[in-house]
Amino acid sequence: MVGVATSRSESDLSQDASTTTRATILGVVAALAGLMFGLDTGVVSGALPFIAQDFHTSARMQEWIVSSMMAGAAFGSLIAGSISTRFGRTGAMMGAAALFLLGTFVCTFAPSPAYLICGRVFLGLAVGVAAFAAPLYISEITVESARGAMISFYQLMVTLGIFLAFVSDGFFSHGGHWRWMLGVMTVPATLFMISVLFLPHSPRWLAMKQRKGQALKVLRLLRSDEEVAQAELASIEARLNRDTGAGWNLFRREPNFRRSVMLGIILQVMQQLTGINVLMYYAPRVFQAAHFGTSAAVWATTLVGLINMAATGVAIVFVDRWGRRPLLMLSCAIAAISMAGVGVLLAIGGDSLGIQIGLVGFVLLFVAGFAIGEGPLVWTLCSEVQPTRGRDFGIGCSTVTNWAANWLISNTFLTLMAALGSSGTFLLFAAFNALFIVITLTFVPETRDVSLEAIETNLFAGKRLRDLGR
């Protein structure tokens, strides 16, 4: 606890440093779920043109191949809360690792689009469970002063996975080896499964299961200080004892909990309406609309992945210095301006070098803007504003919403481009990013350096959503 740490001696402060290191290492291991998330998100972008060529698929079938993973993820996140409650956050991540391996195997050897869709549904189930359990686990083992950075690190691993998938696609694209693009994912999936074996259960989950001794043991491991561990466990137990209902029952009878759940849902919808996953799934198609050659489009897509990863690193550095709200508003503004720029350039048309350079520049600016705020901070805030007793339910609702919106956009993007045109589609995304600024100003709280218990107290005291961190 921050208040306790201020009165420590120099030796105690060095002990806190080792505490942070231990919790950080465990958080990094859990964040490998994000790497798998990113790999399976990004790999289809480069593989899709060759899959379409081999199977002679229509644009509509390509939309189903891409979006089937999102459908699986929506269902996976729907059941992730109950899995996480019953088997723990680490148990949920282990199940996700097994599904990653199964889905990769089915996709690699798929004899038809139907089998490929089936394999991607398995991958989606894995992603849905992992995307729920990993950020939740990280938020529950990390001290509040580093919580924003650690959850943002999960998003960094997502972007690293996307970038590595784009690079891998680039190398295998010369021979059109889409099965190798998909099959190489077995290596990180196996590493993820092995790594999860070394993660202890979350102390909050152990306390919820009345396993106080084990919870204290894990807190001693994470904090390396008996006083801090005892104080944190007492705080967790006090909150758990105060709440008499959980999940749906709490949502039904407690209007303040409904407010936090709805905030999470709104944030996840807006994240998907920014247009980021359009670029992750269909980036080569976007660049080809600006008359890029196939090879140039693939490598331009790889550059998108690199900028996405680098800018997320910036978010990790500044999220616990500047706060959530300033970064999120800056992110939305950059994304709105750059999406509008893409729309205008596509309206102008032509295949001149200047137009192509401008298009790439605006796309990269958008990705950078998204990565410093709209990407990592939505997951951070969704994990922070939910109360302890209803956290599984609240995060589950927001995660299901994320994947449902993701599925809807990925399943209709090519159709939308055909109906509105490339320019109109991206101008629409620009408008959504501008709307996100208004939502941030109106509803999003500043949670920097605020404990989860303090946020929860403010929520149930009836404070406005944007004042939960005060």
Short mmCIF file of C-alpha atoms in Angstrom, two decimals:
data_model
loop_
_atom_site.label_atom_id
_atom_site.label_comp_id
_atom_site.label_asym_id
_atom_site.label_seq_id
_atom_site.Cartn_x
_atom_site.Cartn_y
_atom_site.Cartn_z
CA MET A 1 0.00 0.00 0.00
CA VAL A 2 1.27 3.46 -0.90
CA GLY A 3 0.57 4.98 2.48
CA VAL A 4 2.57 2.30 4.30
CA ALA A 5 5.52 2.46 1.97
CA THR A 6 6.19 6.15 2.61
CA SER A 7 7.48 5.48 6.13
CA ARG A 8 9.92 2.74 5.21
CA SER A 9 13.65 2.67 5.74
CA GLU A 10 16.11 2.50 2.84
CA SER A 11 16.43 -1.27 3.23
CA ASP A 12 12.66 -1.62 3.11
CA LEU A 13 12.50 0.46 -0.05
CA SER A 14 15.01 -1.83 -1.73
CA GLN A 15 12.82 -4.71 -0.64
CA ASP A 16 9.84 -3.02 -2.36
CA ALA A 17 11.93 -2.85 -5.54
CA SER A 18 12.34 -6.64 -5.50
CA THR A 19 8.63 -6.88 -4.83
CA THR A 20 7.86 -4.89 -7.96
CA THR A 21 10.29 -7.02 -9.94
CA ARG A 22 8.60 -10.26 -8.86
CA ALA A 23 5.12 -8.99 -9.67
CA THR A 24 6.41 -7.58 -12.95
CA ILE A 25 7.92 -10.89 -14.02
CA LEU A 26 4.67 -12.72 -13.33
CA GLY A 27 2.74 -9.99 -15.15
CA VAL A 28 5.02 -10.32 -18.17
CA VAL A 29 4.43 -14.09 -18.26
CA ALA A 30 0.65 -13.55 -18.11
CA ALA A 31 0.96 -10.95 -20.87
CA LEU A 32 2.16 -13.68 -23.24
CA ALA A 33 -1.56 -14.27 -23.70
CA GLY A 34 -1.54 -10.93 -25.47
CA LEU A 35 1.24 -12.16 -27.76
CA MET A 36 -0.97 -15.07 -28.83
CA PHE A 37 -3.88 -12.68 -29.25
CA GLY A 38 -1.79 -10.50 -31.57
CA LEU A 39 -0.30 -13.36 -33.58
CA ASP A 40 -3.70 -14.84 -34.37
CA THR A 41 -5.12 -11.39 -35.11
CA GLY A 42 -2.38 -10.37 -37.51
CA VAL A 43 -1.55 -13.60 -39.32
CA VAL A 44 -4.78 -13.73 -41.36
CA SER A 45 -3.99 -10.41 -43.04
CA GLY A 46 -1.13 -11.79 -45.10
CA ALA A 47 -2.56 -15.29 -45.47
CA LEU A 48 -5.99 -14.25 -46.74
CA PRO A 49 -5.05 -13.42 -50.37
CA PHE A 50 -3.39 -16.83 -50.82
CA ILE A 51 -6.24 -18.66 -49.07
CA ALA A 52 -8.66 -16.93 -51.42
CA GLN A 53 -6.56 -17.97 -54.40
CA ASP A 54 -6.23 -21.62 -53.33
CA PHE A 55 -9.87 -22.09 -52.36
CA HIS A 56 -11.35 -19.65 -54.95
CA THR A 57 -13.32 -17.87 -52.24
CA SER A 58 -15.60 -14.87 -52.74
CA ALA A 59 -15.23 -11.61 -50.83
CA ARG A 60 -18.13 -12.66 -48.60
CA MET A 61 -16.42 -15.98 -47.73
CA GLN A 62 -13.23 -14.06 -46.94
CA GLU A 63 -15.20 -11.94 -44.50
CA TRP A 64 -16.43 -15.12 -42.79
CA ILE A 65 -12.92 -16.59 -42.63
CA VAL A 66 -11.64 -13.43 -40.96
CA SER A 67 -14.62 -12.82 -38.68
CA SER A 68 -15.08 -16.43 -37.50
CA MET A 69 -12.30 -15.91 -34.97
CA MET A 70 -14.16 -12.90 -33.58
CA ALA A 71 -17.36 -14.94 -33.26
CA GLY A 72 -15.45 -17.59 -31.32
CA ALA A 73 -13.84 -14.89 -29.19
CA ALA A 74 -17.22 -13.39 -28.33
CA PHE A 75 -18.48 -16.76 -27.09
CA GLY A 76 -15.16 -17.46 -25.34
CA SER A 77 -15.33 -14.18 -23.46
CA LEU A 78 -18.96 -14.94 -22.57
CA ILE A 79 -17.94 -18.11 -20.70
CA ALA A 80 -14.55 -16.79 -19.55
CA GLY A 81 -15.98 -15.25 -16.38
CA SER A 82 -17.39 -18.52 -15.08
CA ILE A 83 -14.23 -20.40 -16.07
CA SER A 84 -12.07 -17.79 -14.36
CA THR A 85 -14.24 -17.88 -11.23
CA ARG A 86 -14.22 -21.67 -10.99
CA PHE A 87 -10.65 -22.53 -12.04
CA GLY A 88 -8.87 -19.25 -11.38
CA ARG A 89 -7.28 -16.81 -13.80
CA THR A 90 -4.34 -19.17 -14.36
CA GLY A 91 -6.67 -22.11 -15.01
CA ALA A 92 -8.48 -20.06 -17.65
CA MET A 93 -5.18 -19.15 -19.32
CA MET A 94 -4.12 -22.82 -19.39
CA GLY A 95 -7.37 -23.75 -21.12
CA ALA A 96 -6.80 -20.95 -23.63
CA ALA A 97 -3.31 -22.27 -24.39
CA ALA A 98 -4.74 -25.70 -25.22
CA LEU A 99 -7.31 -24.12 -27.54
CA PHE A 100 -4.58 -22.09 -29.25
CA LEU A 101 -2.77 -25.31 -30.12
CA LEU A 102 -5.94 -27.07 -31.29
CA GLY A 103 -7.07 -24.17 -33.46
CA THR A 104 -3.63 -23.74 -35.02
CA PHE A 105 -3.49 -27.43 -35.94
CA VAL A 106 -6.95 -27.38 -37.58
CA CYS A 107 -6.20 -24.21 -39.56
CA THR A 108 -2.82 -25.43 -40.77
CA PHE A 109 -4.20 -28.64 -42.25
CA ALA A 110 -7.62 -27.31 -43.29
CA PRO A 111 -8.74 -29.00 -46.56
CA SER A 112 -11.52 -26.45 -47.20
CA PRO A 113 -12.78 -23.04 -46.07
CA ALA A 114 -15.25 -24.75 -43.72
CA TYR A 115 -12.44 -26.44 -41.78
CA LEU A 116 -10.50 -23.18 -41.76
CA ILE A 117 -13.46 -21.37 -40.27
CA CYS A 118 -13.82 -24.14 -37.66
CA GLY A 119 -10.15 -23.81 -36.69
CA ARG A 120 -10.44 -20.05 -36.37
CA VAL A 121 -13.47 -20.47 -34.12
CA PHE A 122 -11.24 -22.53 -31.78
CA LEU A 123 -8.62 -19.78 -31.93
CA GLY A 124 -11.33 -17.26 -31.14
CA LEU A 125 -12.43 -19.22 -28.10
CA ALA A 126 -8.81 -19.16 -26.90
CA VAL A 127 -8.45 -15.44 -27.53
CA GLY A 128 -11.75 -14.66 -25.81
CA VAL A 129 -10.79 -16.53 -22.65
CA ALA A 130 -7.20 -15.26 -22.62
CA ALA A 131 -8.18 -11.63 -23.29
CA PHE A 132 -10.45 -11.82 -20.25
CA ALA A 133 -8.20 -13.69 -17.84
CA ALA A 134 -4.78 -12.17 -18.50
CA PRO A 135 -5.52 -8.44 -17.96
CA LEU A 136 -7.65 -9.37 -14.93
CA TYR A 137 -4.80 -11.43 -13.47
CA ILE A 138 -2.29 -8.63 -14.10
CA SER A 139 -4.53 -6.03 -12.43
CA GLU A 140 -4.91 -8.26 -9.36
CA ILE A 141 -1.21 -8.93 -8.76
CA THR A 142 0.15 -5.43 -9.47
CA VAL A 143 0.39 -2.49 -7.08
CA GLU A 144 -1.63 0.55 -8.11
CA SER A 145 1.43 2.69 -8.92
CA ALA A 146 2.40 0.30 -11.72
CA ARG A 147 -1.00 -1.13 -12.65
CA GLY A 148 -1.61 1.06 -15.71
CA ALA A 149 1.81 0.32 -17.16
CA MET A 150 1.52 -3.41 -16.59
CA ILE A 151 -1.91 -3.74 -18.18
CA SER A 152 -0.66 -1.59 -21.05
CA PHE A 153 2.24 -4.04 -21.37
CA TYR A 154 -0.37 -6.68 -22.16
CA GLN A 155 -1.45 -4.48 -25.07
CA LEU A 156 2.21 -4.11 -26.08
CA MET A 157 2.44 -7.87 -26.33
CA VAL A 158 -0.67 -7.84 -28.53
CA THR A 159 1.01 -5.35 -30.85
CA LEU A 160 4.25 -7.35 -30.81
CA GLY A 161 2.28 -10.42 -31.85
CA ILE A 162 0.62 -8.50 -34.69
CA PHE A 163 3.99 -7.19 -35.87
CA LEU A 164 5.65 -10.61 -35.74
CA ALA A 165 2.71 -12.11 -37.64
CA PHE A 166 3.08 -9.43 -40.34
CA VAL A 167 6.82 -10.08 -40.61
CA SER A 168 6.26 -13.83 -40.80
CA ASP A 169 3.61 -13.31 -43.49
CA GLY A 170 6.05 -11.18 -45.45
CA PHE A 171 8.67 -13.92 -45.56
CA PHE A 172 6.23 -16.70 -46.44
CA SER A 173 4.31 -14.57 -48.96
CA HIS A 174 6.93 -14.99 -51.69
CA GLY A 175 5.88 -18.58 -52.19
CA GLY A 176 2.29 -18.14 -51.11
CA HIS A 177 2.84 -20.54 -48.18
CA TRP A 178 -0.23 -19.64 -46.16
CA ARG A 179 -0.20 -22.96 -44.27
CA TRP A 180 3.26 -22.14 -42.94
CA MET A 181 2.00 -18.68 -41.96
CA LEU A 182 -0.66 -20.33 -39.81
CA GLY A 183 1.33 -23.37 -38.66
CA VAL A 184 4.27 -21.46 -37.21
CA MET A 185 1.92 -20.30 -34.42
CA THR A 186 2.35 -23.67 -32.70
CA VAL A 187 5.73 -22.53 -31.34
CA PRO A 188 4.51 -19.53 -29.28
CA ALA A 189 1.36 -21.44 -28.27
CA THR A 190 3.49 -24.19 -26.75
CA LEU A 191 5.72 -21.66 -24.97
CA PHE A 192 2.65 -19.92 -23.57
CA MET A 193 1.27 -23.17 -22.19
CA ILE A 194 4.55 -24.01 -20.46
CA SER A 195 4.86 -20.48 -19.02
CA VAL A 196 1.39 -20.52 -17.44
CA LEU A 197 2.42 -23.53 -15.35
CA PHE A 198 4.69 -21.23 -13.32
CA LEU A 199 2.01 -18.63 -12.45
CA PRO A 200 0.53 -18.64 -8.92
CA HIS A 201 -3.18 -17.98 -8.46
CA SER A 202 -4.32 -14.39 -8.04
CA PRO A 203 -4.53 -13.41 -4.33
CA ARG A 204 -7.94 -11.83 -4.94
CA TRP A 205 -9.27 -15.04 -6.46
CA LEU A 206 -7.85 -17.08 -3.58
CA ALA A 207 -9.52 -14.74 -1.09
CA MET A 208 -12.82 -15.11 -2.94
CA LYS A 209 -12.46 -18.90 -2.54
CA GLN A 210 -11.83 -18.51 1.22
CA ARG A 211 -8.23 -19.70 0.83
CA LYS A 212 -6.76 -17.01 3.05
CA GLY A 213 -3.49 -18.79 3.81
CA GLN A 214 -2.66 -19.28 0.15
CA ALA A 215 -3.68 -15.71 -0.66
CA LEU A 216 -1.31 -14.38 1.99
CA LYS A 217 1.47 -16.63 0.72
CA VAL A 218 1.10 -15.24 -2.81
CA LEU A 219 0.98 -11.66 -1.51
CA ARG A 220 4.22 -12.26 0.40
CA LEU A 221 5.77 -13.48 -2.84
CA LEU A 222 4.54 -10.42 -4.72
CA ARG A 223 5.26 -7.81 -2.06
CA SER A 224 8.10 -9.41 -0.02
CA ASP A 225 6.87 -7.53 3.04
CA GLU A 226 4.67 -8.99 5.76
CA GLU A 227 3.07 -5.68 6.74
CA VAL A 228 2.12 -4.76 3.19
CA ALA A 229 0.87 -8.29 2.43
CA GLN A 230 -1.30 -8.40 5.57
CA ALA A 231 -2.72 -4.92 4.90
CA GLU A 232 -3.56 -5.73 1.29
CA LEU A 233 -5.24 -9.01 2.22
CA ALA A 234 -7.29 -7.25 4.90
CA SER A 235 -8.41 -4.68 2.33
CA ILE A 236 -9.43 -7.39 -0.13
CA GLU A 237 -11.34 -9.34 2.55
CA ALA A 238 -13.09 -6.23 3.81
CA ARG A 239 -14.39 -5.52 0.34
CA LEU A 240 -15.44 -9.12 -0.25
CA ASN A 241 -17.26 -9.26 3.09
CA ARG A 242 -19.09 -6.02 2.36
CA ASP A 243 -20.60 -7.38 -0.83
CA THR A 244 -23.28 -10.03 -0.49
CA GLY A 245 -23.97 -10.72 -4.18
CA ALA A 246 -21.93 -11.36 -7.26
CA GLY A 247 -22.24 -11.31 -11.00
CA TRP A 248 -25.74 -11.13 -12.38
CA ASN A 249 -27.36 -10.78 -8.94
CA LEU A 250 -25.20 -7.76 -8.15
CA PHE A 251 -25.91 -6.28 -11.60
CA ARG A 252 -29.66 -6.76 -11.11
CA ARG A 253 -29.94 -5.18 -7.67
CA GLU A 254 -27.15 -2.59 -7.68
CA PRO A 255 -27.54 0.42 -10.03
CA ASN A 256 -24.02 1.64 -9.32
CA PHE A 257 -22.58 -1.65 -10.55
CA ARG A 258 -24.71 -1.33 -13.68
CA ARG A 259 -23.05 2.03 -14.31
CA SER A 260 -19.54 0.56 -14.24
CA VAL A 261 -20.60 -2.32 -16.49
CA MET A 262 -22.15 0.06 -19.00
CA LEU A 263 -19.02 2.21 -19.00
CA GLY A 264 -16.94 -0.84 -19.86
CA ILE A 265 -19.35 -1.77 -22.67
CA ILE A 266 -19.30 1.75 -24.14
CA LEU A 267 -15.50 1.91 -24.06
CA GLN A 268 -15.17 -1.43 -25.85
CA VAL A 269 -17.68 -0.48 -28.55
CA MET A 270 -15.87 2.78 -29.19
CA GLN A 271 -12.51 1.02 -29.38
CA GLN A 272 -13.81 -1.16 -32.20
CA LEU A 273 -15.46 1.77 -33.98
CA THR A 274 -12.09 3.52 -34.22
CA GLY A 275 -11.34 1.29 -37.22
CA ILE A 276 -8.15 -0.26 -35.90
CA ASN A 277 -9.05 -3.85 -36.68
CA VAL A 278 -10.00 -2.90 -40.23
CA LEU A 279 -6.33 -2.18 -40.73
CA MET A 280 -5.18 -5.24 -38.80
CA TYR A 281 -7.31 -7.63 -40.86
CA TYR A 282 -7.56 -5.90 -44.22
CA ALA A 283 -4.54 -3.57 -44.43
CA PRO A 284 -3.29 -5.00 -47.75
CA ARG A 285 -6.73 -4.39 -49.27
CA VAL A 286 -6.67 -0.78 -48.04
CA PHE A 287 -3.25 -0.13 -49.56
CA GLN A 288 -4.24 -1.87 -52.78
CA ALA A 289 -7.16 0.58 -52.99
CA ALA A 290 -4.47 3.27 -53.27
CA HIS A 291 -2.84 1.33 -56.15
CA PHE A 292 -0.05 -0.32 -54.14
CA GLY A 293 1.38 -3.48 -55.64
CA THR A 294 0.86 -6.75 -53.73
CA SER A 295 4.40 -6.86 -52.34
CA ALA A 296 4.39 -3.17 -51.41
CA ALA A 297 1.03 -3.60 -49.65
CA VAL A 298 2.36 -6.49 -47.55
CA TRP A 299 5.43 -4.58 -46.39
CA ALA A 300 3.44 -1.40 -45.79
CA THR A 301 1.25 -3.54 -43.54
CA THR A 302 4.36 -4.72 -41.69
CA LEU A 303 5.26 -1.08 -41.09
CA VAL A 304 1.81 -0.60 -39.56
CA GLY A 305 2.58 -3.39 -37.10
CA LEU A 306 5.94 -1.85 -36.19
CA ILE A 307 4.45 1.58 -35.48
CA ASN A 308 1.64 -0.02 -33.49
CA MET A 309 4.15 -1.78 -31.25
CA ALA A 310 6.44 1.23 -30.83
CA ALA A 311 3.63 3.63 -29.94
CA THR A 312 2.22 1.19 -27.38
CA GLY A 313 5.64 1.29 -25.72
CA VAL A 314 5.17 5.07 -25.41
CA ALA A 315 1.84 4.48 -23.69
CA ILE A 316 3.48 2.20 -21.13
CA VAL A 317 6.01 4.90 -20.25
CA PHE A 318 3.47 7.70 -19.81
CA VAL A 319 0.22 6.08 -18.66
CA ASP A 320 1.17 6.26 -14.96
CA ARG A 321 2.79 9.70 -15.38
CA TRP A 322 0.25 11.65 -17.41
CA GLY A 323 -2.85 9.68 -16.47
CA ARG A 324 -5.56 7.90 -18.42
CA ARG A 325 -7.78 10.80 -19.51
CA PRO A 326 -5.13 13.06 -21.10
CA LEU A 327 -3.61 10.18 -23.07
CA LEU A 328 -7.00 8.92 -24.19
CA MET A 329 -8.17 12.33 -25.40
CA LEU A 330 -4.89 12.92 -27.26
CA SER A 331 -5.21 9.47 -28.80
CA CYS A 332 -8.77 10.09 -30.01
CA ALA A 333 -7.85 13.45 -31.54
CA ILE A 334 -4.89 12.02 -33.47
CA ALA A 335 -6.98 9.06 -34.67
CA ALA A 336 -9.84 11.30 -35.84
CA ILE A 337 -7.56 13.63 -37.80
CA SER A 338 -5.60 10.82 -39.43
CA MET A 339 -8.70 8.80 -40.41
CA ALA A 340 -10.13 11.94 -42.00
CA GLY A 341 -6.84 12.35 -43.89
CA VAL A 342 -7.06 8.79 -45.21
CA GLY A 343 -10.64 9.40 -46.34
CA VAL A 344 -9.73 12.63 -48.14
CA LEU A 345 -6.75 11.09 -49.96
CA LEU A 346 -8.81 8.09 -51.06
CA ALA A 347 -11.44 10.52 -52.38
CA ILE A 348 -8.80 12.36 -54.39
CA GLY A 349 -7.63 9.02 -55.80
CA GLY A 350 -4.84 8.44 -58.28
CA ASP A 351 -1.67 6.43 -58.04
CA SER A 352 0.85 9.25 -57.70
CA LEU A 353 3.77 8.80 -55.33
CA GLY A 354 2.62 11.81 -53.27
CA ILE A 355 -0.82 10.32 -52.66
CA GLN A 356 0.67 6.98 -51.69
CA ILE A 357 3.17 8.54 -49.28
CA GLY A 358 0.43 10.68 -47.75
CA LEU A 359 -1.85 7.68 -47.33
CA VAL A 360 0.86 5.63 -45.60
CA GLY A 361 1.67 8.63 -43.40
CA PHE A 362 -1.92 9.10 -42.25
CA VAL A 363 -2.39 5.36 -41.66
CA LEU A 364 0.77 5.22 -39.54
CA LEU A 365 -0.29 8.36 -37.65
CA PHE A 366 -3.65 6.75 -36.92
CA VAL A 367 -2.03 3.56 -35.67
CA ALA A 368 0.34 5.56 -33.45
CA GLY A 369 -2.57 7.60 -32.09
CA PHE A 370 -4.62 4.50 -31.35
CA ALA A 371 -1.71 2.72 -29.69
CA ILE A 372 -0.96 5.46 -27.16
CA GLY A 373 -4.48 5.49 -25.75
CA GLU A 374 -7.50 3.93 -27.40
CA GLY A 375 -5.79 0.54 -27.56
CA PRO A 376 -4.22 -0.11 -24.13
CA LEU A 377 -6.22 2.29 -21.96
CA VAL A 378 -9.62 0.80 -22.76
CA TRP A 379 -8.47 -2.55 -21.34
CA THR A 380 -6.83 -0.80 -18.39
CA LEU A 381 -9.95 1.18 -17.49
CA CYS A 382 -12.29 -1.79 -17.96
CA SER A 383 -10.25 -3.79 -15.43
CA GLU A 384 -10.02 -0.89 -12.97
CA VAL A 385 -13.62 0.35 -12.69
CA GLN A 386 -15.27 -3.01 -11.88
CA PRO A 387 -15.79 -3.85 -8.17
CA THR A 388 -14.10 -6.93 -6.71
CA ARG A 389 -17.21 -9.06 -6.22
CA GLY A 390 -18.55 -8.33 -9.71
CA ARG A 391 -15.25 -7.97 -11.55
CA ASP A 392 -15.53 -11.25 -13.46
CA PHE A 393 -19.05 -10.39 -14.61
CA GLY A 394 -18.26 -6.76 -15.46
CA ILE A 395 -15.11 -7.48 -17.42
CA GLY A 396 -16.87 -10.40 -19.06
CA CYS A 397 -19.63 -8.11 -20.33
CA SER A 398 -17.20 -5.56 -21.73
CA THR A 399 -15.02 -8.23 -23.35
CA VAL A 400 -18.01 -9.93 -24.99
CA THR A 401 -19.04 -6.54 -26.33
CA ASN A 402 -15.54 -5.94 -27.71
CA TRP A 403 -15.57 -9.16 -29.68
CA ALA A 404 -19.16 -8.80 -30.84
CA ALA A 405 -18.39 -5.34 -32.22
CA ASN A 406 -15.12 -6.66 -33.66
CA TRP A 407 -17.01 -9.48 -35.41
CA LEU A 408 -19.62 -7.10 -36.82
CA ILE A 409 -17.02 -4.74 -38.29
CA SER A 410 -14.73 -7.44 -39.67
CA ASN A 411 -17.71 -9.33 -41.12
CA THR A 412 -19.04 -6.29 -42.99
CA PHE A 413 -16.00 -4.14 -43.87
CA LEU A 414 -15.56 -5.29 -47.47
CA THR A 415 -19.31 -4.94 -47.99
CA LEU A 416 -19.23 -1.49 -46.36
CA MET A 417 -16.41 -0.37 -48.64
CA ALA A 418 -18.40 -1.53 -51.64
CA ALA A 419 -21.46 0.42 -50.46
CA LEU A 420 -19.88 3.66 -49.16
CA GLY A 421 -16.63 3.60 -51.08
CA SER A 422 -13.18 3.60 -49.52
CA SER A 423 -13.27 7.32 -48.78
CA GLY A 424 -16.71 7.33 -47.16
CA THR A 425 -15.83 4.34 -44.98
CA PHE A 426 -12.77 6.01 -43.47
CA LEU A 427 -14.53 9.35 -43.00
CA LEU A 428 -17.15 7.43 -41.00
CA PHE A 429 -14.39 6.02 -38.78
CA ALA A 430 -13.03 9.55 -38.34
CA ALA A 431 -16.43 10.64 -37.00
CA PHE A 432 -16.47 7.75 -34.52
CA ASN A 433 -13.03 8.75 -33.19
CA ALA A 434 -14.26 12.31 -32.70
CA LEU A 435 -17.27 10.96 -30.78
CA PHE A 436 -14.85 9.04 -28.54
CA ILE A 437 -13.42 12.39 -27.37
CA VAL A 438 -16.85 13.49 -26.16
CA ILE A 439 -17.42 10.18 -24.36
CA THR A 440 -14.02 10.44 -22.65
CA LEU A 441 -14.71 13.97 -21.41
CA THR A 442 -18.16 13.00 -20.13
CA PHE A 443 -17.71 9.57 -18.55
CA VAL A 444 -14.10 8.39 -18.20
CA PRO A 445 -12.49 8.72 -14.74
CA GLU A 446 -8.85 9.38 -13.96
CA THR A 447 -7.64 6.28 -12.08
CA ARG A 448 -3.90 6.92 -11.94
CA ASP A 449 -2.42 6.05 -8.52
CA VAL A 450 -5.86 5.13 -7.14
CA SER A 451 -6.35 1.72 -5.54
CA LEU A 452 -9.00 -0.65 -6.86
CA GLU A 453 -10.66 -0.57 -3.46
CA ALA A 454 -10.89 3.26 -3.50
CA ILE A 455 -12.41 3.24 -6.99
CA GLU A 456 -14.95 0.67 -5.79
CA THR A 457 -15.84 2.74 -2.71
CA ASN A 458 -16.47 5.81 -4.87
CA LEU A 459 -18.58 3.78 -7.30
CA PHE A 460 -20.92 2.46 -4.61
CA ALA A 461 -21.05 5.89 -2.99
CA GLY A 462 -22.81 7.07 -6.14
CA LYS A 463 -20.12 9.39 -7.46
CA ARG A 464 -20.24 10.31 -11.14
CA LEU A 465 -18.30 7.93 -13.36
CA ARG A 466 -15.74 10.55 -14.32
CA ASP A 467 -15.15 11.27 -10.60
CA LEU A 468 -14.45 7.68 -9.48
CA GLY A 469 -10.76 8.40 -9.08
CA ARG A 470 -11.24 11.47 -6.86
#
